[in-house]
Coordinates of C-alpha atoms in Angstrom, one line a residue:
M1 CA 17.2 -28.3 84.6
T2 CA 19.8 -25.8 83.5
R3 CA 20.2 -27.6 80.2
L4 CA 16.4 -27.6 79.7
F5 CA 16.3 -23.8 80.4
L6 CA 19.1 -23.1 78.0
T7 CA 17.5 -25.3 75.3
T8 CA 14.2 -23.5 75.7
L9 CA 15.9 -20.1 75.6
I10 CA 17.9 -21.0 72.4
F11 CA 14.7 -22.3 70.7
F12 CA 12.8 -19.1 71.7
F13 CA 15.5 -16.9 70.2
F14 CA 15.8 -19.0 67.1
A15 CA 12.0 -19.0 66.5
N16 CA 12.0 -15.2 66.9
W17 CA 14.9 -14.9 64.4
V18 CA 13.1 -17.1 61.9
A19 CA 9.9 -15.1 62.3
G20 CA 11.9 -11.9 61.8
Q21 CA 13.5 -13.2 58.6
C22 CA 10.1 -14.3 57.3
E23 CA 8.7 -10.8 58.0
L24 CA 11.7 -9.2 56.3
N25 CA 11.5 -11.5 53.3
E26 CA 7.7 -10.8 53.1
L27 CA 8.5 -7.0 53.3
K28 CA 11.2 -7.3 50.6
N29 CA 8.8 -9.3 48.3
K30 CA 6.1 -6.7 48.9
N31 CA 8.5 -3.9 48.0
K32 CA 9.9 -5.9 45.0
A33 CA 8.7 -4.8 41.6
E34 CA 7.7 -6.8 38.5
I35 CA 9.0 -5.2 35.4
E36 CA 8.0 -6.3 31.9
W37 CA 10.4 -4.9 29.4
P38 CA 9.3 -4.4 25.7
G39 CA 9.9 -7.4 23.5
F40 CA 10.9 -5.6 20.4
I41 CA 12.4 -2.1 20.6
I42 CA 13.2 0.3 17.8
Q43 CA 15.4 3.4 18.2
E44 CA 13.4 6.6 18.8
I45 CA 10.1 4.8 18.7
P46 CA 8.2 4.8 22.1
A47 CA 7.8 1.4 23.6
N48 CA 5.6 0.2 26.4
L49 CA 7.2 -0.6 29.8
K50 CA 5.0 -2.3 32.3
V51 CA 5.8 -2.0 36.1
E52 CA 3.9 -3.6 39.0
S53 CA 5.1 -1.9 42.2
K54 CA 3.8 0.3 45.0
F55 CA 6.6 2.7 44.1
A56 CA 5.3 3.1 40.5
H57 CA 4.0 6.7 40.1
D58 CA 3.1 9.0 37.2
T59 CA 6.8 9.2 36.3
I60 CA 9.6 6.7 36.3
S61 CA 13.4 7.3 36.3
I62 CA 15.6 5.2 34.0
K63 CA 19.4 5.2 33.8
L64 CA 20.5 5.1 30.2
P65 CA 23.6 3.3 28.9
T66 CA 25.3 6.8 28.7
G67 CA 24.9 7.1 32.5
E68 CA 22.3 9.8 32.3
W69 CA 19.0 9.5 34.3
K70 CA 15.9 10.3 32.4
K71 CA 12.2 10.5 33.5
F72 CA 9.3 9.0 31.5
V73 CA 5.6 9.7 32.0
G74 CA 3.0 7.0 32.4
S75 CA -0.1 5.9 34.2
K76 CA -1.2 2.8 36.1
G77 CA 2.2 1.2 35.7
N78 CA 2.4 1.7 31.9
Y79 CA 5.2 4.0 30.7
K80 CA 6.1 5.1 27.1
V81 CA 9.9 4.8 27.1
T82 CA 12.2 5.8 24.2
F83 CA 15.3 3.7 23.8
N84 CA 18.1 5.2 21.7
S85 CA 20.9 2.6 21.9
T86 CA 21.7 -0.9 22.8
G87 CA 23.0 -1.4 26.4
Y88 CA 22.2 -1.7 30.0
Y89 CA 19.2 0.2 31.4
E90 CA 18.5 0.6 35.1
V91 CA 15.2 1.3 36.7
R92 CA 15.0 2.6 40.3
L93 CA 11.9 1.9 42.3
G94 CA 12.0 2.8 46.0
P95 CA 15.0 1.1 47.6
E96 CA 15.5 -1.4 44.8
T97 CA 17.2 -1.0 41.4
Y98 CA 16.6 -3.3 38.4
T99 CA 19.0 -3.6 35.5
T100 CA 18.7 -5.4 32.2
H101 CA 20.4 -5.5 28.9
V102 CA 18.3 -4.2 26.0
R103 CA 18.8 -4.6 22.3
V104 CA 17.6 -1.6 20.3
M105 CA 17.2 -1.8 16.5
P106 CA 18.5 1.3 14.7
L107 CA 15.6 3.1 13.0
W108 CA 17.6 3.3 9.7
Y109 CA 17.4 -0.5 9.4
S110 CA 13.7 -0.2 8.8
I111 CA 14.3 0.8 5.2
L112 CA 16.5 -2.2 4.5
P113 CA 13.8 -5.0 4.0
P114 CA 11.8 -3.2 1.3
L115 CA 15.0 -1.8 -0.2
I116 CA 16.6 -5.3 -0.4
A117 CA 13.5 -6.7 -2.0
I118 CA 13.3 -3.9 -4.6
L119 CA 17.0 -4.0 -5.5
F120 CA 17.0 -7.8 -5.7
A121 CA 14.0 -7.7 -8.0
M122 CA 15.5 -5.1 -10.3
L123 CA 18.9 -6.7 -10.3
F124 CA 18.0 -10.4 -10.8
K125 CA 14.6 -9.8 -12.5
E126 CA 12.8 -12.3 -10.2
V127 CA 10.1 -11.0 -7.8
L128 CA 9.2 -14.1 -5.8
T129 CA 12.7 -14.7 -4.5
A130 CA 13.2 -10.9 -3.9
L131 CA 10.2 -10.6 -1.8
L132 CA 11.1 -13.7 0.3
I133 CA 14.6 -12.3 0.9
G134 CA 13.1 -8.9 1.9
L135 CA 10.7 -10.7 4.2
L136 CA 13.5 -12.8 5.7
S137 CA 15.7 -9.7 6.4
G138 CA 12.8 -8.2 8.3
T139 CA 11.7 -11.2 10.3
V140 CA 15.3 -12.1 11.3
A141 CA 15.9 -8.5 12.5
I142 CA 12.7 -8.6 14.6
A143 CA 13.8 -12.0 16.1
W144 CA 17.3 -10.8 16.8
Y145 CA 16.3 -7.6 18.4
S146 CA 13.5 -9.3 20.4
G147 CA 16.2 -11.1 22.4
D148 CA 17.3 -14.3 20.6
S149 CA 20.7 -15.1 22.0
H150 CA 22.4 -16.3 18.8
F151 CA 22.1 -15.2 15.3
G152 CA 21.5 -18.7 14.1
T153 CA 18.5 -19.0 16.4
A154 CA 17.2 -15.6 15.2
F155 CA 17.6 -16.8 11.6
I156 CA 15.6 -20.0 12.2
T157 CA 12.9 -18.0 14.2
G158 CA 12.6 -15.4 11.4
F159 CA 12.6 -18.1 8.7
F160 CA 9.6 -19.9 10.2
D161 CA 7.9 -16.6 11.2
I162 CA 7.4 -15.9 7.5
I163 CA 5.0 -18.9 7.0
D164 CA 3.4 -19.4 10.4
N165 CA 2.8 -15.7 11.2
R166 CA 3.3 -13.2 8.3
I167 CA 1.7 -15.1 5.5
I168 CA -1.1 -16.7 7.6
H169 CA -2.1 -13.3 9.0
T170 CA -1.9 -11.7 5.6
I171 CA -4.3 -14.3 4.1
A172 CA -6.5 -14.1 7.1
D173 CA -7.1 -10.4 6.5
S174 CA -10.6 -10.0 5.1
G175 CA -9.6 -7.3 2.6
H176 CA -6.7 -9.4 1.3
A177 CA -8.8 -12.5 1.1
S178 CA -11.4 -10.5 -0.9
V179 CA -8.9 -9.4 -3.4
I180 CA -7.6 -12.9 -3.8
V181 CA -11.1 -14.4 -4.4
F182 CA -12.0 -11.5 -6.7
S183 CA -8.8 -12.2 -8.8
L184 CA -9.7 -15.9 -9.0
M185 CA -13.2 -15.0 -10.1
I186 CA -11.9 -12.7 -12.8
G187 CA -9.5 -15.4 -14.0
A188 CA -12.4 -17.8 -14.2
V189 CA -14.6 -15.4 -16.2
V190 CA -11.8 -14.6 -18.7
Q191 CA -11.0 -18.3 -19.2
I192 CA -14.7 -19.2 -19.8
I193 CA -15.3 -16.4 -22.3
R194 CA -12.0 -17.3 -24.0
N195 CA -12.9 -20.9 -24.3
N196 CA -16.6 -20.3 -25.4
G197 CA -15.5 -18.0 -28.2
G198 CA -17.0 -14.9 -26.8
M199 CA -13.7 -13.1 -26.5
H200 CA -12.8 -13.9 -30.1
G201 CA -16.2 -12.8 -31.2
L202 CA -15.7 -9.5 -29.3
V203 CA -12.3 -9.0 -30.9
Q204 CA -13.7 -9.6 -34.4
R205 CA -16.5 -7.1 -33.6
L206 CA -14.2 -4.4 -32.4
A207 CA -11.7 -5.1 -35.2
R208 CA -13.9 -3.2 -37.6
K209 CA -13.4 0.0 -35.7
V210 CA -10.3 -0.6 -33.6
S211 CA -8.1 -1.3 -36.6
T212 CA -4.9 0.6 -35.9
Q213 CA -2.4 0.7 -33.0
R214 CA -3.3 4.3 -32.2
K215 CA -7.0 3.4 -31.9
G216 CA -6.2 0.3 -29.9
M217 CA -4.2 2.2 -27.3
F218 CA -6.9 5.0 -27.2
F219 CA -9.6 2.4 -26.7
T220 CA -7.5 0.9 -23.8
W221 CA -7.1 4.4 -22.3
L222 CA -10.8 5.1 -22.7
M223 CA -11.8 1.8 -21.0
G224 CA -9.5 2.7 -18.1
V225 CA -11.1 6.1 -17.7
L226 CA -14.7 4.8 -17.9
I227 CA -14.1 2.1 -15.2
F228 CA -13.3 4.8 -12.7
F229 CA -14.9 3.6 -9.5
D230 CA -12.3 1.0 -8.4
D231 CA -8.6 0.5 -9.4
Y232 CA -8.6 -3.3 -8.9
A233 CA -11.7 -3.8 -11.1
N234 CA -10.3 -1.4 -13.6
T235 CA -7.0 -3.2 -13.8
L236 CA -8.3 -6.7 -14.1
V237 CA -11.2 -6.0 -16.4
V238 CA -9.5 -3.7 -18.8
G239 CA -6.3 -5.7 -19.1
N240 CA -8.0 -9.1 -19.7
T241 CA -10.6 -7.7 -22.0
V242 CA -8.4 -5.5 -24.2
R243 CA -5.4 -7.9 -24.4
P244 CA -6.6 -9.9 -27.4
I245 CA -7.1 -6.7 -29.4
T246 CA -3.7 -5.2 -28.6
D247 CA -2.1 -8.6 -29.3
R248 CA -3.7 -8.6 -32.8
L249 CA -2.5 -5.0 -33.4
K250 CA 1.0 -6.0 -32.2
I251 CA 1.0 -3.5 -29.3
S252 CA 3.5 -4.8 -26.7
R253 CA 2.3 -6.3 -23.5
E254 CA 4.5 -3.8 -21.7
K255 CA 2.6 -0.9 -23.4
L256 CA -0.7 -2.4 -22.5
A257 CA 0.3 -2.9 -18.9
Y258 CA 1.5 0.7 -18.7
I259 CA -1.7 2.1 -20.0
V260 CA -3.8 -0.2 -17.7
D261 CA -1.7 0.7 -14.6
S262 CA -1.4 4.4 -15.4
T263 CA -5.2 4.9 -15.8
A264 CA -6.4 2.7 -12.9
A265 CA -5.2 4.5 -9.7
P266 CA -5.0 8.0 -11.2
V267 CA -8.6 7.9 -12.3
A268 CA -9.7 6.2 -9.0
C269 CA -8.0 8.9 -6.9
L270 CA -9.5 11.8 -8.9
A271 CA -13.1 10.8 -9.3
F272 CA -15.7 11.8 -6.8
V273 CA -17.4 8.4 -6.8
T274 CA -14.8 5.7 -6.1
T275 CA -13.8 3.1 -3.6
W276 CA -10.9 5.4 -2.7
I277 CA -13.0 8.3 -1.4
G278 CA -14.2 6.6 1.8
V279 CA -10.7 5.2 2.7
E280 CA -9.1 8.6 2.0
L281 CA -11.6 10.5 4.0
S282 CA -11.2 8.2 7.0
Y283 CA -7.4 8.7 6.9
I284 CA -7.9 12.5 6.7
Q285 CA -10.3 12.4 9.6
E286 CA -7.7 10.6 11.7
G287 CA -5.3 13.4 11.0
L288 CA -7.9 16.2 11.6
N289 CA -8.8 14.6 15.0
Q290 CA -5.5 15.8 16.2
L291 CA -6.0 19.4 15.1
S292 CA -8.0 22.4 16.3
T293 CA -9.7 23.2 13.0
D294 CA -13.3 23.0 11.9
I295 CA -12.7 22.0 8.3
S296 CA -14.3 18.7 7.3
P297 CA -12.5 15.8 5.6
Y298 CA -14.7 16.3 2.5
Q299 CA -13.9 20.0 2.3
L300 CA -10.2 19.2 2.5
F301 CA -10.5 16.5 -0.1
L302 CA -12.2 18.9 -2.6
Q303 CA -9.7 21.6 -1.8
S304 CA -6.8 19.2 -2.6
L305 CA -8.0 18.1 -6.0
P306 CA -6.4 20.9 -8.1
Y307 CA -3.0 20.1 -6.6
R308 CA -3.0 16.4 -7.6
F309 CA -0.7 17.1 -10.5
Y310 CA 0.8 13.6 -11.0
P311 CA -2.5 11.7 -11.7
F312 CA -3.8 14.5 -14.0
L313 CA -0.5 14.7 -16.0
A314 CA -0.1 10.9 -16.1
L315 CA -3.5 10.6 -17.9
I316 CA -2.6 13.4 -20.3
F317 CA 0.9 12.0 -21.0
I318 CA -0.7 8.7 -22.2
L319 CA -2.7 10.6 -24.8
F320 CA 0.4 12.4 -26.0
M321 CA 2.2 9.0 -26.4
I322 CA -0.8 7.6 -28.3
Y323 CA -1.1 10.6 -30.6
Q324 CA 2.6 11.0 -31.4
R325 CA 3.3 7.3 -31.5
R326 CA 6.7 7.9 -29.9
D327 CA 8.4 6.0 -27.1
F328 CA 11.8 6.2 -25.3
G329 CA 13.8 4.0 -23.1
P330 CA 12.9 0.3 -22.5
M331 CA 9.4 0.9 -23.8
Y332 CA 10.7 1.8 -27.3
K333 CA 12.7 -1.5 -27.3
A334 CA 9.6 -3.5 -26.2
E335 CA 7.5 -1.9 -29.0
I336 CA 10.1 -2.7 -31.6
E337 CA 10.5 -6.3 -30.4
T338 CA 6.7 -6.8 -30.4
G339 CA 6.7 -5.5 -34.0
K340 CA 8.8 -8.6 -34.7
L341 CA 6.1 -10.8 -33.3
R342 CA 7.7 -11.3 -29.9
F343 CA 4.9 -13.1 -28.1
N344 CA 4.6 -16.0 -25.8
D345 CA 5.8 -19.1 -27.7
A346 CA 3.0 -21.3 -26.4
E347 CA 0.4 -18.8 -27.5
D348 CA 2.0 -18.4 -30.9
Q349 CA 2.0 -22.2 -31.3
N350 CA -1.6 -22.4 -30.3
S351 CA -2.7 -19.7 -32.7
Q352 CA -1.0 -21.5 -35.5
E353 CA -2.3 -25.0 -34.8
D354 CA -5.8 -24.3 -33.5
K355 CA -8.0 -21.4 -34.7
P356 CA -9.8 -20.0 -31.7
K357 CA -13.5 -20.8 -31.3
S358 CA -15.7 -17.8 -32.2
S359 CA -19.2 -17.1 -30.8
H360 CA -21.5 -14.1 -30.4
W361 CA -19.7 -11.1 -28.8
L362 CA -22.4 -10.9 -26.2
N363 CA -21.0 -14.0 -24.5
A364 CA -18.0 -11.8 -23.5
I365 CA -19.7 -8.5 -23.0
V366 CA -22.5 -9.7 -20.6
P367 CA -20.1 -11.2 -18.0
V368 CA -17.7 -8.3 -18.2
G369 CA -20.7 -5.9 -18.0
I370 CA -22.0 -7.7 -14.9
I371 CA -18.6 -7.1 -13.3
V372 CA -18.5 -3.4 -14.2
F373 CA -22.1 -2.4 -13.5
G374 CA -22.6 -5.0 -10.8
T375 CA -19.7 -3.6 -8.8
F376 CA -21.1 -0.1 -9.1
A377 CA -24.6 -1.4 -8.0
G378 CA -23.0 -3.3 -5.1
L379 CA -21.3 -0.1 -3.9
I380 CA -24.6 1.7 -3.9
V381 CA -26.4 -1.2 -2.0
T382 CA -23.7 -1.6 0.6
G383 CA -23.2 2.1 1.2
Y384 CA -26.9 3.2 1.1
D385 CA -28.1 5.3 4.0
I386 CA -31.7 6.6 3.8
A387 CA -30.8 9.6 6.0
V388 CA -28.2 10.8 3.5
W389 CA -30.6 10.7 0.5
Q390 CA -33.5 12.3 2.4
T391 CA -31.5 15.4 3.4
E392 CA -31.8 18.5 1.2
D393 CA -28.4 20.0 2.2
Y394 CA -26.4 17.8 -0.3
S395 CA -26.4 17.7 -4.1
F396 CA -26.9 14.5 -5.9
I397 CA -23.2 14.1 -6.6
R398 CA -22.4 14.7 -2.9
K399 CA -25.0 12.1 -1.8
L400 CA -23.6 9.6 -4.4
S401 CA -20.1 10.3 -3.2
I402 CA -21.0 9.8 0.5
T403 CA -22.8 6.5 -0.4
I404 CA -19.8 5.2 -2.3
G405 CA -17.5 6.3 0.5
N406 CA -19.5 4.4 3.0
S407 CA -19.8 1.3 0.9
D408 CA -18.1 -2.1 1.3
A409 CA -16.0 -2.2 -1.9
F410 CA -14.7 -5.8 -1.3
K411 CA -18.2 -7.1 -0.9
A412 CA -19.4 -5.4 -4.1
L413 CA -16.4 -6.8 -6.0
L414 CA -17.1 -10.3 -4.7
W415 CA -20.9 -10.1 -5.5
S416 CA -20.3 -8.9 -9.1
S417 CA -17.5 -11.3 -9.9
M418 CA -19.4 -14.4 -8.6
T419 CA -22.5 -13.3 -10.6
A420 CA -20.3 -12.9 -13.7
V421 CA -18.9 -16.4 -13.3
V422 CA -22.4 -17.9 -12.9
A423 CA -23.6 -15.9 -16.0
A424 CA -20.7 -17.0 -18.1
F425 CA -21.2 -20.6 -17.0
V426 CA -24.9 -20.6 -17.8
M427 CA -24.4 -18.9 -21.1
S428 CA -21.7 -21.4 -22.2
V429 CA -23.6 -24.5 -21.2
S430 CA -27.1 -23.4 -22.3
Q431 CA -25.9 -22.5 -25.8
K432 CA -23.9 -25.8 -25.9
L433 CA -20.7 -23.8 -26.6
L434 CA -19.0 -25.8 -23.9
T435 CA -20.0 -29.0 -22.0
L436 CA -20.5 -29.0 -18.3
R437 CA -17.1 -30.6 -17.8
Q438 CA -15.3 -28.1 -20.2
T439 CA -16.8 -25.1 -18.4
S440 CA -15.8 -26.5 -15.0
D441 CA -12.3 -27.1 -16.3
A442 CA -12.2 -23.5 -17.7
I443 CA -13.0 -22.2 -14.2
I444 CA -10.1 -24.2 -12.7
D445 CA -7.8 -23.1 -15.5
G446 CA -8.7 -19.5 -14.8
F447 CA -7.9 -20.0 -11.1
R448 CA -4.6 -21.6 -12.1
S449 CA -3.7 -18.6 -14.4
M450 CA -3.9 -16.3 -11.4
L451 CA -1.9 -18.4 -8.9
S452 CA 1.6 -16.9 -9.5
A453 CA 0.4 -13.3 -9.2
I454 CA -1.6 -14.1 -6.1
V455 CA 1.5 -15.6 -4.5
I456 CA 3.4 -12.5 -5.3
L457 CA 0.5 -10.4 -3.9
I458 CA 0.6 -12.3 -0.6
L459 CA 4.3 -11.9 -0.2
A460 CA 4.0 -8.2 -1.1
W461 CA 1.3 -7.7 1.6
S462 CA 3.5 -9.6 4.1
L463 CA 6.4 -7.3 3.4
A464 CA 4.1 -4.3 3.8
S465 CA 3.2 -5.6 7.3
I466 CA 6.9 -5.9 8.1
T467 CA 7.6 -2.3 7.0
Q468 CA 4.7 -1.1 9.2
E469 CA 6.0 -3.0 12.2
L470 CA 9.6 -1.6 11.6
H471 CA 8.2 2.0 11.3
T472 CA 9.7 2.6 7.9
A473 CA 7.4 5.6 7.3
Q474 CA 8.6 7.3 10.5
F475 CA 12.2 6.9 9.4
L476 CA 11.4 8.6 6.1
A477 CA 9.2 11.3 7.8
G478 CA 12.2 12.4 9.9
F479 CA 13.5 14.4 6.9
L480 CA 10.6 16.9 7.4
S481 CA 12.2 18.4 10.5
A482 CA 14.1 21.0 8.5
L483 CA 11.0 22.6 6.9
K484 CA 9.9 24.8 9.8
S485 CA 11.3 27.9 8.1
L486 CA 10.0 27.1 4.6
P487 CA 6.4 25.8 4.8
G488 CA 5.7 26.3 1.1
L489 CA 8.1 23.5 0.2
L490 CA 6.1 21.0 2.3
P491 CA 3.8 19.8 -0.5
A492 CA 6.8 19.0 -2.7
I493 CA 8.6 17.2 0.1
T494 CA 5.6 15.2 1.1
F495 CA 5.1 14.2 -2.6
V496 CA 8.7 12.8 -2.6
L497 CA 8.2 11.2 0.8
G498 CA 4.9 9.6 -0.3
A499 CA 6.6 8.2 -3.4
L500 CA 9.4 6.8 -1.3
V501 CA 7.1 5.2 1.2
A502 CA 4.8 3.7 -1.5
F503 CA 7.9 2.5 -3.4
S504 CA 9.2 0.9 -0.3
T505 CA 6.0 -0.6 1.0
G506 CA 4.1 -1.3 -2.3
S507 CA 0.9 0.2 -1.0
S508 CA -0.6 3.6 -1.8
W509 CA -3.5 3.1 0.7
G510 CA -0.9 2.0 3.3
T511 CA 1.1 5.1 2.6
M512 CA -2.0 7.3 3.1
A513 CA -2.9 5.4 6.3
I514 CA 0.6 6.0 7.7
L515 CA 1.5 9.5 6.5
Y516 CA -1.8 11.4 6.8
P517 CA -2.2 11.0 10.6
L518 CA 1.6 11.4 11.0
L519 CA 2.2 14.5 8.8
M520 CA -1.0 16.5 9.2
P521 CA -0.2 17.5 12.8
V522 CA 3.4 18.3 11.6
T523 CA 2.0 20.5 8.8
W524 CA -0.3 22.3 11.2
H525 CA 2.6 22.9 13.6
I526 CA 4.8 24.2 10.8
G527 CA 2.1 26.6 9.6
E528 CA 1.6 27.9 13.1
M529 CA 5.3 28.4 13.6
A530 CA 5.5 30.3 10.3
G531 CA 2.7 32.6 11.6
M532 CA 0.2 31.6 8.8
P533 CA -3.5 32.5 9.3
L534 CA -6.0 29.7 9.6
P535 CA -7.3 29.7 5.9
E536 CA -3.7 29.5 4.7
I537 CA -2.9 26.6 7.1
N538 CA -6.0 24.8 5.8
L539 CA -4.8 25.3 2.2
L540 CA -1.3 24.0 3.2
L541 CA -3.0 21.0 4.6
A542 CA -4.9 20.4 1.4
Q543 CA -1.7 20.7 -0.7
M544 CA 0.1 18.4 1.7
V545 CA -2.8 15.8 1.4
S546 CA -2.6 16.0 -2.4
G547 CA 1.2 15.7 -2.3
I548 CA 1.0 12.5 -0.2
L549 CA -1.7 10.9 -2.4
A550 CA 0.0 11.8 -5.7
G551 CA 3.3 10.7 -4.5
A552 CA 1.8 7.4 -3.3
V553 CA 0.4 6.8 -6.8
L554 CA 3.8 7.6 -8.3
G555 CA 5.6 5.2 -5.9
D556 CA 3.1 2.5 -6.7
H557 CA 3.8 2.9 -10.4
C558 CA 7.5 2.5 -9.8
S559 CA 7.5 -0.3 -7.2
P560 CA 7.8 -3.9 -8.2
I561 CA 6.2 -5.0 -5.0
S562 CA 3.0 -2.9 -5.5
D563 CA -0.2 -4.8 -5.6
T564 CA -1.7 -2.8 -8.5
T565 CA 1.5 -3.0 -10.5
I566 CA 1.5 -6.8 -10.0
L567 CA -2.2 -7.0 -11.0
S568 CA -1.5 -4.9 -14.1
S569 CA 1.2 -7.3 -15.2
L570 CA -1.1 -10.2 -14.4
A571 CA -4.1 -8.8 -16.3
S572 CA -1.9 -7.9 -19.3
N573 CA 0.0 -11.2 -19.2
C574 CA 3.2 -9.2 -19.2
D575 CA 6.5 -10.2 -17.5
H576 CA 6.3 -8.3 -14.2
I577 CA 9.9 -6.9 -14.2
S578 CA 9.6 -5.9 -17.8
H579 CA 6.4 -3.9 -16.9
V580 CA 8.2 -2.2 -14.0
K581 CA 11.3 -1.4 -16.1
T582 CA 9.3 0.0 -19.0
Q583 CA 6.9 2.0 -16.9
M584 CA 9.3 3.5 -14.5
P585 CA 11.0 6.0 -16.9
Y586 CA 7.5 7.3 -18.0
A587 CA 6.3 7.6 -14.4
L588 CA 9.5 9.4 -13.3
T589 CA 9.2 11.8 -16.2
V590 CA 5.6 12.7 -15.3
G591 CA 6.5 12.8 -11.6
S592 CA 9.4 15.1 -12.2
V593 CA 7.2 17.6 -14.1
A594 CA 4.5 17.3 -11.4
L595 CA 7.2 18.0 -8.8
F596 CA 9.2 20.8 -10.3
I597 CA 6.5 22.6 -12.4
G598 CA 3.4 21.8 -10.3
L599 CA 4.4 21.6 -6.6
V600 CA 7.7 23.5 -6.2
P601 CA 6.1 26.8 -7.5
L602 CA 3.6 26.6 -4.6
I603 CA 6.5 28.1 -2.5
W604 CA 5.6 31.4 -4.4
N605 CA 1.8 30.6 -4.4
V606 CA 1.8 30.1 -8.2
S607 CA -1.8 29.1 -9.3
P608 CA -2.4 25.6 -10.8
W609 CA -4.1 27.5 -13.6
I610 CA -0.7 28.6 -14.6
T611 CA 1.4 25.5 -13.8
Y612 CA -0.9 23.0 -15.5
P613 CA -0.6 24.4 -19.0
I614 CA 3.2 24.7 -18.6
G615 CA 3.5 21.2 -17.3
I616 CA 1.3 19.8 -20.2
T617 CA 3.4 21.7 -22.7
V618 CA 6.7 20.4 -21.2
L619 CA 5.4 16.8 -21.3
Y620 CA 4.4 17.2 -25.0
F621 CA 7.8 18.4 -26.0
V622 CA 9.7 15.9 -23.8
L623 CA 8.0 13.1 -25.8
K624 CA 8.5 15.0 -29.1
L625 CA 12.3 15.6 -28.5
F626 CA 13.4 12.4 -26.7
G627 CA 10.9 9.9 -28.1
K628 CA 11.5 7.8 -31.2
K629 CA 8.8 7.2 -33.7
V630 CA 7.5 3.6 -33.6
Q631 CA 6.9 2.3 -37.1

């Protein structure tokens, strides 16, 4: 009996102890937090820390590797936390503490992937490998700092990330896919009109009037200015159309690529009716949303036009080069070598063995005209808004500009290029210039001619996505922190910064997308700290906007990974590295004049009416003194 009583008593105490332990564990689990640390962390860039706990409030305390406790603000368990160094971080929530080791990528590393790609391309004169190495350096860094335990694992992860993530997502982007298809269509049109003799007929027709090198270069410049509404269409149409003429006149492919490249973006960013206007206004609006000002994006755009020194001076410099027939640097060497008949061996052999077929020049003009005017018509159709055209508050130019700004440029380009291919196909077959099989083969050959440049474009876009993820622009923008006492220097600094970002990323639009929302609030804050009145702050904003855009165009012209630079090489059938090497001295010359004569004097509020004549004069005499006459 006693044994039974003791057994029951022990069982009772044991059951109570087990129940107590269960309640304690349940309480502990209830108090236990779930913390989701950021996967990829960059120094000084806020990362999202997710916490699920009843102790999570509007602020959270984190112990840094230095031993210092720091509070971060958040809501609903989401906190924006800044990590400045690799090490152990400790989070305290109620009675519990949670510690983990965090790898933090230094912000300065963000400049390395584009810098490696650019230096490798310039050093070894090979763009494809350079872009792949730049991409690999970025993806491996992301894998390593995302927590891969070994460098070998990070290397393998980064290697495969290039193809199964970066390139696939780049191609899947509708804008990128549109440019790829448009380029293929342009290649098909050019190949058809070359094979059906229309291109040769056009060359013979123009040969009567475009009979000298000076006239040939001016004709190229004029074509570039007239096709002002889109830089992609400008580059591909002008380069492919004019190349047979410049070849006959023994103008180097490098010179053709330079004129094509240096008219496309400058004209597109200056005209009121272009595909750039809508994109630029949207980026400006993103920046203005953060400011307490009533100025509209369009007003700021118009106010910024006089301060876009580089695009204006680049167009004028080309005219001086054409008029004086002088060159310097690698361009002079290219012109001299072209004078010795330095052309593609295969093309020389073809020209000697087989005389090109010749047909009526309309067989070339009609498809090209469909691309030019069809693109413009497509911009009107896709951007038309009856409410805009019925209002009486806007002028015709303003209505047209708003329509173009609201248009779908990629859709317009695709419509016009596809129509041009069909037109060239029908004209060739109906006139029996080519058989059905020959015309189909010409289309495929045209696609094939664009393949190498399209691969480079895809890799350049992929590298641009890496630089965006690594916050390269934020690293470069950090240099602006010392300008609080000298706001007048801001336009010049943003010009240089825009050029560096565009040079590093290869995208002028990407540069605007990153820097406008980032630097417009900084500019506003600097103006307020300097005690400037509202109209002067708005003017400073306009000057800063023009500085970023002009710098972006300059950086694009100097960057071997820029899409428009690649397209210029493609359309001119010029070696890409040769194009970059010959164009860079000219772009830097014009950029230096724009910086030191146009933008720096804004510190003393010198009017553009004074600086433009001085800058134009300086460019004339720079070419006169340092250029050599090309015989």
